[in-house]
Short mmCIF file of C-alpha atoms and ligand atoms in Angstrom, two decimals:
data_model
loop_
_atom_site.label_atom_id
_atom_site.label_comp_id
_atom_site.label_asym_id
_atom_site.label_seq_id
_atom_site.Cartn_x
_atom_site.Cartn_y
_atom_site.Cartn_z
CA UNK G 403 0.00 0.00 0.00
CA UNK G 404 2.91 2.30 0.76
CA UNK G 405 4.26 1.66 -2.71
CA UNK G 406 0.88 2.58 -4.18
CA UNK G 407 0.88 5.84 -2.20
CA UNK G 408 4.41 6.71 -3.35
CA UNK G 409 3.44 5.95 -6.95
CA UNK G 410 0.49 8.32 -6.61
CA UNK G 411 2.78 11.00 -5.22
CA UNK G 412 5.29 10.83 -8.06
CA UNK G 413 2.62 10.57 -10.76
CA UNK G 414 0.77 13.58 -9.25
CA UNK G 415 3.98 15.59 -9.12
CA UNK G 416 4.71 14.93 -12.76
CA UNK G 417 1.20 15.65 -13.94
CA UNK G 418 1.02 18.86 -11.94
CA UNK G 419 4.20 20.10 -13.55
CA UNK G 420 2.70 19.43 -16.96
CA UNK G 421 -0.70 21.06 -16.29
CA UNK G 422 -0.83 24.15 -18.50
CA UNK G 423 -3.99 25.94 -17.37
CA UNK G 424 -6.51 26.31 -14.56
CA UNK G 425 -8.89 23.71 -15.97
CA UNK G 426 -6.18 21.07 -16.20
CA UNK G 427 -5.20 21.85 -12.60
CA UNK G 428 -8.77 21.56 -11.38
CA UNK G 429 -9.12 18.20 -13.14
CA UNK G 430 -6.01 16.96 -11.31
CA UNK G 431 -7.32 18.21 -7.95
CA UNK G 432 -10.53 16.22 -8.46
CA UNK G 433 -8.62 13.16 -9.65
CA UNK G 434 -6.22 12.98 -6.71
CA UNK G 435 -7.96 14.68 -3.80
CA UNK G 436 -11.67 14.55 -4.68
CA UNK G 437 -14.21 12.33 -2.91
CA UNK G 438 -13.88 9.77 -5.64
CA UNK G 439 -10.18 10.50 -6.04
CA UNK G 440 -7.29 8.08 -6.00
CA UNK G 441 -6.07 8.97 -2.50
CA UNK G 442 -9.53 8.54 -1.02
CA UNK G 443 -9.85 5.18 -2.75
CA UNK G 444 -6.67 3.99 -1.03
CA UNK G 445 -7.73 5.29 2.38
CA UNK G 446 -10.96 3.34 2.01
CA UNK G 447 -8.92 0.14 1.84
CA UNK G 448 -7.20 0.86 5.17
CA UNK G 449 -9.58 -1.51 6.91
CA UNK G 450 -7.73 -4.41 5.34
CA UNK G 451 -4.50 -3.44 7.08
CA UNK G 452 -3.26 -4.73 10.40
CA UNK G 453 -3.54 -2.45 13.46
CA UNK G 454 0.27 -1.91 13.44
CA UNK G 455 0.46 -0.91 9.82
CA UNK G 456 -2.52 1.43 9.84
CA UNK G 457 -1.07 4.54 11.65
CA UNK G 458 2.04 4.62 9.45
CA UNK G 459 0.06 4.27 6.23
CA UNK G 460 -2.45 6.87 7.49
CA UNK G 461 0.37 9.30 8.26
CA UNK G 462 1.95 8.75 4.86
CA UNK G 463 -1.42 9.26 3.15
CA UNK G 464 -1.94 12.55 5.00
CA UNK G 465 1.57 13.71 4.15
CA UNK G 466 1.01 12.96 0.50
CA UNK G 467 -2.35 14.76 0.55
CA UNK G 468 -0.72 17.85 2.13
CA UNK G 469 2.13 17.60 -0.36
CA UNK G 470 -0.21 17.45 -3.36
CA UNK G 471 -2.26 20.35 -1.96
CA UNK G 472 0.88 22.43 -1.61
CA UNK G 473 1.99 21.56 -5.11
CA UNK G 474 -1.46 22.45 -6.46
CA UNK G 475 -1.33 25.89 -4.82
CA UNK G 476 2.17 26.54 -6.08
CA UNK G 477 1.35 25.45 -9.62
CA UNK G 478 -1.84 27.56 -9.61
CA UNK G 479 0.25 30.65 -8.80
CA UNK G 480 2.66 29.78 -11.61
CA UNK G 481 -0.18 29.33 -14.08
CA UNK G 482 -1.73 32.63 -13.03
CA UNK G 483 1.44 34.56 -13.68
CA UNK G 484 1.95 32.70 -16.97
CA UNK G 485 -1.55 33.70 -18.05
CA UNK G 486 -0.97 37.32 -17.08
CA UNK G 487 2.27 37.37 -19.03
CA UNK G 488 0.53 35.85 -22.06
CA UNK G 489 -2.31 38.41 -21.87
CA UNK G 490 0.08 41.34 -21.55
CA UNK G 491 1.96 40.08 -24.57
CA UNK G 492 -1.25 39.84 -26.59
CA UNK G 493 -2.55 43.25 -25.55
CA UNK G 494 0.66 45.04 -26.15
CA UNK G 495 0.27 48.26 -28.17
CA UNK G 496 3.14 49.74 -30.06
CA UNK G 497 2.52 53.44 -29.57
CA UNK G 498 5.29 54.28 -31.99
CA UNK G 499 3.44 52.72 -34.99
CA UNK G 500 2.01 55.32 -37.38
CA UNK G 501 -1.80 55.65 -37.16
CA UNK G 502 -4.23 54.69 -39.88
CA UNK G 503 -5.23 57.84 -41.71
CA UNK G 504 -8.93 58.32 -42.49
CA UNK G 505 -9.62 59.63 -45.96
CA UNK G 506 -11.43 62.92 -45.53
CA UNK G 507 -14.25 63.46 -48.02
CA UNK G 508 -15.77 66.73 -49.11
CA UNK G 509 -18.90 68.11 -50.72
CA UNK G 510 -20.00 66.81 -54.10
CA UNK G 511 -19.44 69.32 -56.94
CA UNK G 512 -23.21 69.62 -57.42
CA UNK G 513 -23.62 70.50 -53.74
CA UNK G 514 -20.74 72.98 -53.85
CA UNK G 515 -22.38 74.81 -56.76
CA UNK G 516 -25.86 74.60 -55.25
CA UNK G 517 -24.66 76.04 -51.95
CA UNK G 518 -23.04 78.95 -53.78
CA UNK G 519 -26.24 79.63 -55.71
CA UNK G 520 -28.36 79.43 -52.56
CA UNK G 521 -26.10 81.94 -50.88
CA UNK G 522 -26.48 84.40 -53.76
CA UNK G 523 -30.28 84.14 -53.65
CA UNK G 524 -30.53 84.29 -49.87
CA UNK G 525 -28.44 87.46 -50.05
CA UNK G 526 -31.11 88.93 -52.34
CA UNK G 527 -33.90 88.10 -49.88
CA UNK G 528 -35.14 84.84 -51.41
CA UNK G 529 -36.42 81.97 -49.26
CA UNK G 530 -35.46 78.39 -50.06
CA UNK G 531 -38.39 75.97 -50.24
CA UNK G 532 -38.73 72.37 -51.29
CA UNK G 533 -41.48 70.22 -52.72
CA UNK G 534 -42.20 66.52 -53.17
CA UNK G 535 -40.39 64.51 -55.83
CA UNK G 536 -43.41 62.22 -56.13
CA UNK G 537 -45.94 64.71 -57.43
CA UNK G 538 -49.53 64.98 -58.62
CA UNK G 539 -50.11 65.41 -62.33
CA UNK G 540 -52.09 68.50 -61.31
CA UNK G 541 -49.07 70.31 -59.86
CA UNK G 542 -46.52 69.07 -62.37
CA UNK G 543 -48.60 69.90 -65.46
CA UNK G 544 -52.24 70.87 -65.09
CA UNK G 545 -51.91 73.89 -62.79
CA UNK G 546 -48.92 75.05 -64.84
CA UNK G 547 -51.14 75.59 -67.83
CA UNK G 548 -50.38 72.22 -69.40
CA UNK G 549 -53.72 70.39 -69.56
CA UNK G 550 -53.97 66.68 -70.30
CA UNK G 551 -53.39 66.76 -74.06
CA UNK G 552 -50.97 69.67 -74.19
CA UNK G 553 -48.14 68.91 -76.63
CA UNK G 554 -45.53 70.38 -74.27
CA UNK G 555 -46.05 67.32 -72.06
CA UNK G 556 -44.40 65.18 -74.73
CA UNK G 557 -41.03 66.85 -74.18
CA UNK G 558 -41.11 65.86 -70.52
CA UNK G 559 -41.95 62.18 -70.56
CA UNK G 560 -41.66 60.74 -67.09
CA UNK G 561 -42.26 57.88 -64.71
CA UNK G 562 -45.90 57.54 -63.81
CA UNK G 563 -46.94 55.92 -60.54
CA UNK G 564 -50.56 55.95 -61.72
CA UNK G 565 -52.68 58.27 -63.89
CA UNK G 566 -52.52 61.07 -61.34
CA UNK G 567 -49.17 60.63 -59.66
CA UNK G 568 -45.72 60.80 -61.21
CA UNK G 569 -42.10 61.60 -60.49
CA UNK G 570 -41.89 65.34 -61.11
CA UNK G 571 -40.28 66.30 -64.41
CA UNK G 572 -39.41 69.82 -63.26
CA UNK G 573 -39.24 71.90 -60.08
CA UNK G 574 -41.96 74.23 -61.44
CA UNK G 575 -44.74 72.48 -59.43
CA UNK G 576 -43.20 74.06 -56.32
CA UNK G 577 -44.32 77.43 -57.71
CA UNK G 578 -47.92 76.29 -57.50
CA UNK G 579 -47.53 74.70 -54.08
CA UNK G 580 -45.94 77.91 -52.79
CA UNK G 581 -48.58 80.24 -54.24
CA UNK G 582 -51.38 78.07 -52.82
CA UNK G 583 -49.97 78.41 -49.33
CA UNK G 584 -48.46 81.86 -49.32
CA UNK G 585 -49.88 85.17 -50.51
CA UNK G 586 -47.59 87.72 -52.24
CA UNK G 587 -45.01 89.09 -51.84
CA UNK G 588 -43.28 85.81 -52.74
CA UNK G 589 -39.57 85.44 -53.40
CA UNK G 590 -38.39 81.83 -53.43
CA UNK G 591 -36.01 79.44 -55.03
CA UNK G 592 -36.58 75.71 -54.95
CA UNK G 593 -33.73 73.37 -55.78
CA UNK G 594 -34.33 69.65 -56.11
CA UNK G 595 -34.28 66.40 -58.01
CA UNK G 596 -36.38 65.90 -61.12
CA UNK G 597 -36.96 62.84 -63.28
CA UNK G 598 -37.43 62.19 -66.95
CA UNK G 599 -37.72 58.98 -68.88
CA UNK G 600 -34.46 59.46 -70.77
CA UNK G 601 -31.82 56.86 -71.56
CA UNK G 602 -28.48 57.55 -69.92
CA UNK G 603 -25.80 59.11 -72.12
CA UNK G 604 -23.21 61.89 -71.86
CA UNK G 605 -25.90 64.61 -71.68
CA UNK G 606 -28.99 62.76 -70.41
CA UNK G 607 -29.88 61.18 -67.12
CA UNK G 608 -33.27 59.99 -65.84
CA UNK G 609 -32.48 61.93 -62.66
CA UNK G 610 -31.06 65.41 -62.54
CA UNK G 611 -31.41 68.64 -60.58
CA UNK G 612 -33.14 71.91 -61.25
CA UNK G 613 -33.35 75.18 -59.42
CA UNK G 614 -36.67 76.95 -59.71
CA UNK G 615 -37.21 80.61 -58.93
CA UNK G 616 -40.41 82.59 -58.40
CA UNK G 617 -41.13 86.21 -57.56
CA UNK G 618 -44.72 87.47 -57.22
CA UNK G 619 -45.82 90.88 -56.02
CA UNK G 620 -47.70 93.98 -57.12
CA UNK G 621 -46.12 95.69 -60.12
CA UNK G 622 -43.49 93.09 -61.04
CA UNK G 623 -42.41 93.57 -64.67
CA UNK G 624 -40.11 92.01 -67.22
CA UNK G 625 -37.57 94.68 -66.23
CA UNK G 626 -37.43 93.14 -62.75
CA UNK G 627 -36.93 89.71 -64.31
CA UNK G 628 -34.06 90.91 -66.50
CA UNK G 629 -32.40 92.92 -63.77
CA UNK G 630 -32.59 90.16 -61.17
CA UNK G 631 -31.33 87.44 -63.48
CA UNK G 632 -28.49 89.60 -64.78
CA UNK G 633 -27.30 90.30 -61.26
CA UNK G 634 -27.46 86.63 -60.36
CA UNK G 635 -25.75 85.39 -63.51
CA UNK G 636 -22.93 87.90 -63.02
CA UNK G 637 -22.46 86.73 -59.45
CA UNK G 638 -22.32 83.17 -60.71
CA UNK G 639 -20.14 83.59 -63.79
CA UNK G 640 -18.26 86.79 -63.07
CA UNK G 641 -19.11 90.49 -63.35
CA UNK G 642 -17.85 90.70 -66.92
CA UNK G 643 -20.32 88.07 -68.22
CA UNK G 644 -22.46 89.12 -71.15
CA UNK G 645 -26.07 87.98 -70.99
CA UNK G 646 -28.72 87.83 -73.69
CA UNK G 647 -32.44 87.12 -73.58
CA UNK G 648 -33.98 85.17 -76.45
CA UNK G 649 -37.75 84.80 -76.99
CA UNK G 650 -38.98 81.28 -76.24
CA UNK G 651 -42.14 79.49 -75.23
CA UNK G 652 -43.09 77.88 -71.95
CA UNK G 653 -46.76 77.13 -71.24
CA UNK G 654 -46.58 78.55 -67.70
CA UNK G 655 -45.00 81.91 -68.59
CA UNK G 656 -46.03 84.67 -70.98
CA UNK G 657 -43.92 86.14 -72.42
CA UNK G 658 -41.12 83.58 -72.05
CA UNK G 659 -37.43 83.72 -72.75
CA UNK G 660 -34.30 81.67 -72.67
CA UNK G 661 -31.17 83.23 -71.28
CA UNK G 662 -27.74 82.67 -72.79
CA UNK G 663 -24.38 83.89 -71.65
CA UNK G 664 -21.62 84.67 -74.03
CA UNK G 665 -19.25 81.72 -74.12
CA UNK G 666 -16.60 82.42 -71.51
CA UNK G 667 -14.21 80.08 -73.27
CA UNK G 668 -14.06 81.79 -76.69
CA UNK G 669 -15.66 85.15 -75.83
CA UNK G 670 -18.30 84.65 -78.52
CA UNK G 671 -16.03 83.54 -81.36
CA UNK G 672 -17.34 79.96 -81.34
CA UNK G 673 -15.54 76.94 -79.91
CA UNK G 674 -16.06 73.32 -78.90
CA UNK G 675 -17.60 74.25 -75.54
CA UNK G 676 -20.37 76.41 -77.09
CA UNK G 677 -20.59 74.14 -80.17
CA UNK G 678 -19.57 77.02 -82.41
CA UNK G 679 -22.50 79.18 -81.25
CA UNK G 680 -20.60 81.75 -79.22
CA UNK G 681 -23.42 81.58 -76.66
CA UNK G 682 -24.41 79.08 -73.99
CA UNK G 683 -28.00 78.61 -72.89
CA UNK G 684 -28.31 78.60 -69.12
CA UNK G 685 -31.94 78.97 -68.11
CA UNK G 686 -35.57 79.39 -69.04
CA UNK G 687 -37.74 82.17 -67.65
CA UNK G 688 -40.75 84.37 -68.17
CA UNK G 689 -43.61 86.31 -66.63
CA UNK G 690 -45.90 83.97 -64.70
CA UNK G 691 -48.90 83.17 -66.92
CA UNK G 692 -52.18 84.74 -65.66
CA UNK G 693 -53.79 81.27 -65.78
CA UNK G 694 -51.17 79.95 -63.35
CA UNK G 695 -51.80 82.83 -60.93
CA UNK G 696 -55.58 82.24 -61.18
CA UNK G 697 -55.12 78.50 -60.56
CA UNK G 698 -53.46 79.49 -57.28
CA UNK G 699 -56.20 81.99 -56.32
CA UNK G 700 -53.92 84.96 -56.90
CA UNK G 701 -55.64 87.75 -58.86
CA UNK G 702 -53.64 88.42 -62.08
CA UNK G 703 -55.25 91.85 -62.27
CA UNK G 704 -53.55 92.81 -59.00
CA UNK G 705 -50.39 90.75 -58.95
CA UNK G 706 -47.75 89.76 -61.44
CA UNK G 707 -44.56 87.79 -61.21
CA UNK G 708 -41.66 86.16 -62.94
CA UNK G 709 -40.22 82.69 -62.79
CA UNK G 710 -37.14 80.89 -63.98
CA UNK G 711 -35.70 77.43 -64.00
CA UNK G 712 -32.19 76.14 -64.53
CA UNK G 713 -30.46 72.79 -64.63
CA UNK G 714 -27.80 72.36 -61.97
CA UNK G 715 -25.74 69.67 -63.73
CA UNK G 716 -25.52 71.82 -66.86
CA UNK G 717 -24.32 74.80 -64.86
CA UNK G 718 -21.53 72.80 -63.27
CA UNK G 719 -20.61 71.14 -66.57
CA UNK G 720 -20.28 74.54 -68.21
CA UNK G 721 -18.32 75.97 -65.35
CA UNK G 722 -15.68 73.24 -65.27
CA UNK G 723 -15.85 72.14 -68.89
CA UNK G 724 -17.09 68.64 -67.97
CA UNK G 725 -18.30 66.77 -71.02
CA UNK G 726 -20.01 63.76 -69.46
CA UNK G 727 -22.95 64.02 -67.07
CA UNK G 728 -22.45 60.47 -65.85
CA UNK G 729 -19.34 61.53 -63.95
CA UNK G 730 -21.58 63.21 -61.34
CA UNK G 731 -23.25 59.95 -60.36
CA UNK G 732 -20.52 57.36 -60.67
CA UNK G 733 -18.77 58.37 -57.45
CA UNK G 734 -15.31 57.89 -58.86
CA UNK G 735 -13.04 59.64 -56.36
CA UNK G 736 -10.52 60.50 -59.07
CA UNK G 737 -13.21 62.77 -60.52
CA UNK G 738 -14.71 64.02 -57.24
CA UNK G 739 -11.32 64.86 -55.70
CA UNK G 740 -10.77 67.61 -58.23
CA UNK G 741 -13.33 70.00 -56.75
N1 DAH A 2075 -39.51 73.97 -65.98
C1 DAH A 2075 -38.78 74.32 -67.18
C2 DAH A 2075 -38.09 73.11 -67.76
O1 DAH A 2075 -37.93 72.13 -67.06
C3 DAH A 2075 -37.78 75.40 -66.89
C4 DAH A 2075 -38.42 76.70 -66.64
C5 DAH A 2075 -38.62 77.57 -67.69
C6 DAH A 2075 -38.88 77.06 -65.39
C7 DAH A 2075 -39.25 78.78 -67.50
C8 DAH A 2075 -39.49 78.28 -65.18
C9 DAH A 2075 -39.67 79.14 -66.27
O2 DAH A 2075 -39.94 78.67 -64.00
O3 DAH A 2075 -40.28 80.30 -66.04
O4 DAH A 2075 -37.75 73.10 -68.90
#
């Protein structure tokens, strides 16, 4: 029996030395010292010993138990400090390593231009309003003097949700929404997305942006329209810009005009940018049609107004000589970084 006890001692010592973590150590504690452990099993057989042998074997068993307990405690301390060392190693931070730089973005060229334009208009006392992109046929066409079978509708084919609801083809419906809610004097611009059923190419996109303008008050004349737009265009393109008004037709204005600026690339001589014209068209405008005022319960005998609309993408393309509209939407940083 003594030999068995000594064998247990040396086996326990070896296994304890090899135990690498707390769990392994706990397993050994249960195996050697637990109620069903090896030492207990031997002590249970003590009854078979003679009365002389018993005390010596008992003493040896107790010594071995105390020894194993001591070893367990010592090994547990070793394992703890090993684990701490391992954790410290893993969590080590090298504060001398260079940091990871975050790429800093910036505003999209369309937003840069729009913000500049907004600032010019706000400086002139205009409010900025917005309207829904999913719009009623009534606001997009009907109230703007384009009844159901009006041929001008054909030039603005769009995405219909149903017979009465569509994605707006222009920002002009915001004029009507504004005049319904607000009595003159009115001075607003309304920038936003518009949609047309066009195939994508270098100059067409089913989604683009317009900026609408509307001024309504007593005694507003075409002179106010010309003066205001000239001031704004010069702020946008430079004080030396030359502006011309050309007669045109829009159903919701009468009279109507298109505004060109003299090509700032060739100074009117004709070049690739202005397609040999010497002039570049930048917006449509006119005096608000009396029918449109009446549709909004504003008396055309008392009030008059002017309106204008311009395409944001076109403005930016002209300004930076960009020849493909798709660049605005592809999010290629090599393009966007340049602004
Ligand atoms: N809505 C017109 C278009 O998309 C642009 C426009 C022209 C707006 C004349 C106006 C205007 O307010 O008076 O082609």
